[in-house]
Structure formats: structure tokens, C-alpha cells
Amino acid sequence: MAGTTPFAEIRARAERRKGGAEALARLLPRPLDPASVAALGDDHILAEMTRRVFCAGFVWSVIEAKWAGFEAAFLGFDPVELSFQPDDFWEALTGDARIVRNGQKIMSVRANAHFVRDVSSDHGGFGRFLAEWPADDQFGLLEYLARNGSRLGGATGQYLLRFLGRDGYTTSGDVVLALRDAGLDIAPNPTSKRDRLKIQAQFNAWAAETGLPYMQLSRICAMSIGENFSPERLMAMGHGNEGE
């Protein structure tokens, strides 16, 4: 886009910070190919929705430590089976020590079970629905998830796509800082539709410029600015590292 920094300059800065091109390349995530996204099971997708919803605003390590309990309590996240559970099943979960007993988030699983089941029925699988959504319209996909799912708006939707392996960018603090530093006219907390469309357009332009997946563009942005973690620490941190 006119007026913004060429991505080659952002990448060069990230390479200098991480010890060179090869060191940076080792830190870049790789998205699943569309066929692999399409093959994702509905139970896997509902499980990841649930994990992202419960991790939002909470210590992720606590959720991970209790995850076996989540799997058992939510019947392996089979969306069809969960869709037919009566009210007392869901009420009982609010007192189930195997999971984090947050009533609103528990009920989001019920709503999202219906959501996944219905989308899967219409598209031959929720994974197929995700795979067929245009890669250059993450804005539209996130809007759809927020509007039709439960508690899937904002960063939760972005991290859902990231952890499922579907290609996409995030708008974490460091990514936004890199976008603003590159000259994109967006707010420090870009939640407006105007700003989010600008971010989509910028990532589309950089994808066309570089041929890189959005996931890698986003990670390079994050590693080009802000706190400079060592490559060793980043490898240990895994997903969501370097402010991304």
C-alpha cells in the first residue's frame, strides 16, 4: 500500500534482532494447507473453540492442566451429542471440579456445539467451511465467527484460527505497533471496522509483495519491534510468542 514501509525492511529488522535470516526462519510458524484444514474434525474444532474461550482472560497453564477433565466433562466435544444434552447436563457442569466453573463460558460450549453442527451440516464439515473462506478476507471470517458463534470475537477468534493451523494474522500489541510504525493510520487499539479493514488490506498487500502466508507476515511483524526475546526463549514459548 502507498505510504507504508515495504515488508522487506520489516523483515530485515526482524532478522537483525533474531540473529540472521536462518534464525528468523526457524521461528516462523507454518499454516496447514487447505486440504488439511478441510479435514479437521468437528470435535477438534469445537474443542479448540472451547480452549480459546476459556483461556481468554485467564491463565492458559491452568486450562491446559485441567484439559483432560474438560475432554471428559464435555463428552469429547462431539457437537452432535452435546447439542442434544438437556438443561440439567449443563447446569451440573457449573459445579464440576474437573473444569473451570465459569457459567457463561460453559454455556458458550453449548451454543458453539450448535454452531459447529449447523455449519458442518451446511458445508460438509466445519473445517471445509474454514478452508473455503477466502484467505484474503480474514476480516469477514472473524466477523462471521463473532456474529454466529459464542464468545468468539476479537482476539479469541484470531487465536482460534491460529491454533487450528488456518492461515491468518493476529492484531496483538506488537503486531499493531509494527503496523503503525510502518505508516498504517490505525488506532493503538484498532477495534473499529475502519481500522480492521485497513489492517486486512495491508496484510493483503504484503502477502502479494512477498508471497508469504499471513501467519508468517504477522509473526515477522511481532519480532521486528517491541521486547526482543531470544530465539531460544521463543522456541520454548511456542504459540503466541513475541507479543503475537
PDB file of C-alpha atoms in Angstrom, residues 2 4 36 42 64 69 108 120 133 136 140 175 204:
ATOM      1  CA  ALA A   2       1.198   3.521  -0.774  1.00  0.00           C
ATOM      2  CA  THR A   4       3.732   2.241   4.156  1.00  0.00           C
ATOM      3  CA  SER A  36      -5.622 -30.372   5.886  1.00  0.00           C
ATOM      4  CA  ASP A  42     -15.780 -31.041  14.106  1.00  0.00           C
ATOM      5  CA  GLU A  64      -4.011 -26.850  29.966  1.00  0.00           C
ATOM      6  CA  GLY A  69     -11.115 -33.024  32.661  1.00  0.00           C
ATOM      7  CA  SER A 108     -20.827 -20.900  25.300  1.00  0.00           C
ATOM      8  CA  SER A 120     -20.835 -28.540   9.321  1.00  0.00           C
ATOM      9  CA  TRP A 133     -13.313 -18.998   3.096  1.00  0.00           C
ATOM     10  CA  ASP A 136      -7.650 -12.518   1.829  1.00  0.00           C
ATOM     11  CA  GLY A 140     -15.083 -11.299   7.056  1.00  0.00           C
ATOM     12  CA  VAL A 175       1.776  -6.532  15.546  1.00  0.00           C
ATOM     13  CA  ASN A 204      -3.140  -8.460   1.655  1.00  0.00           C
TER      14      ASN A 204
END
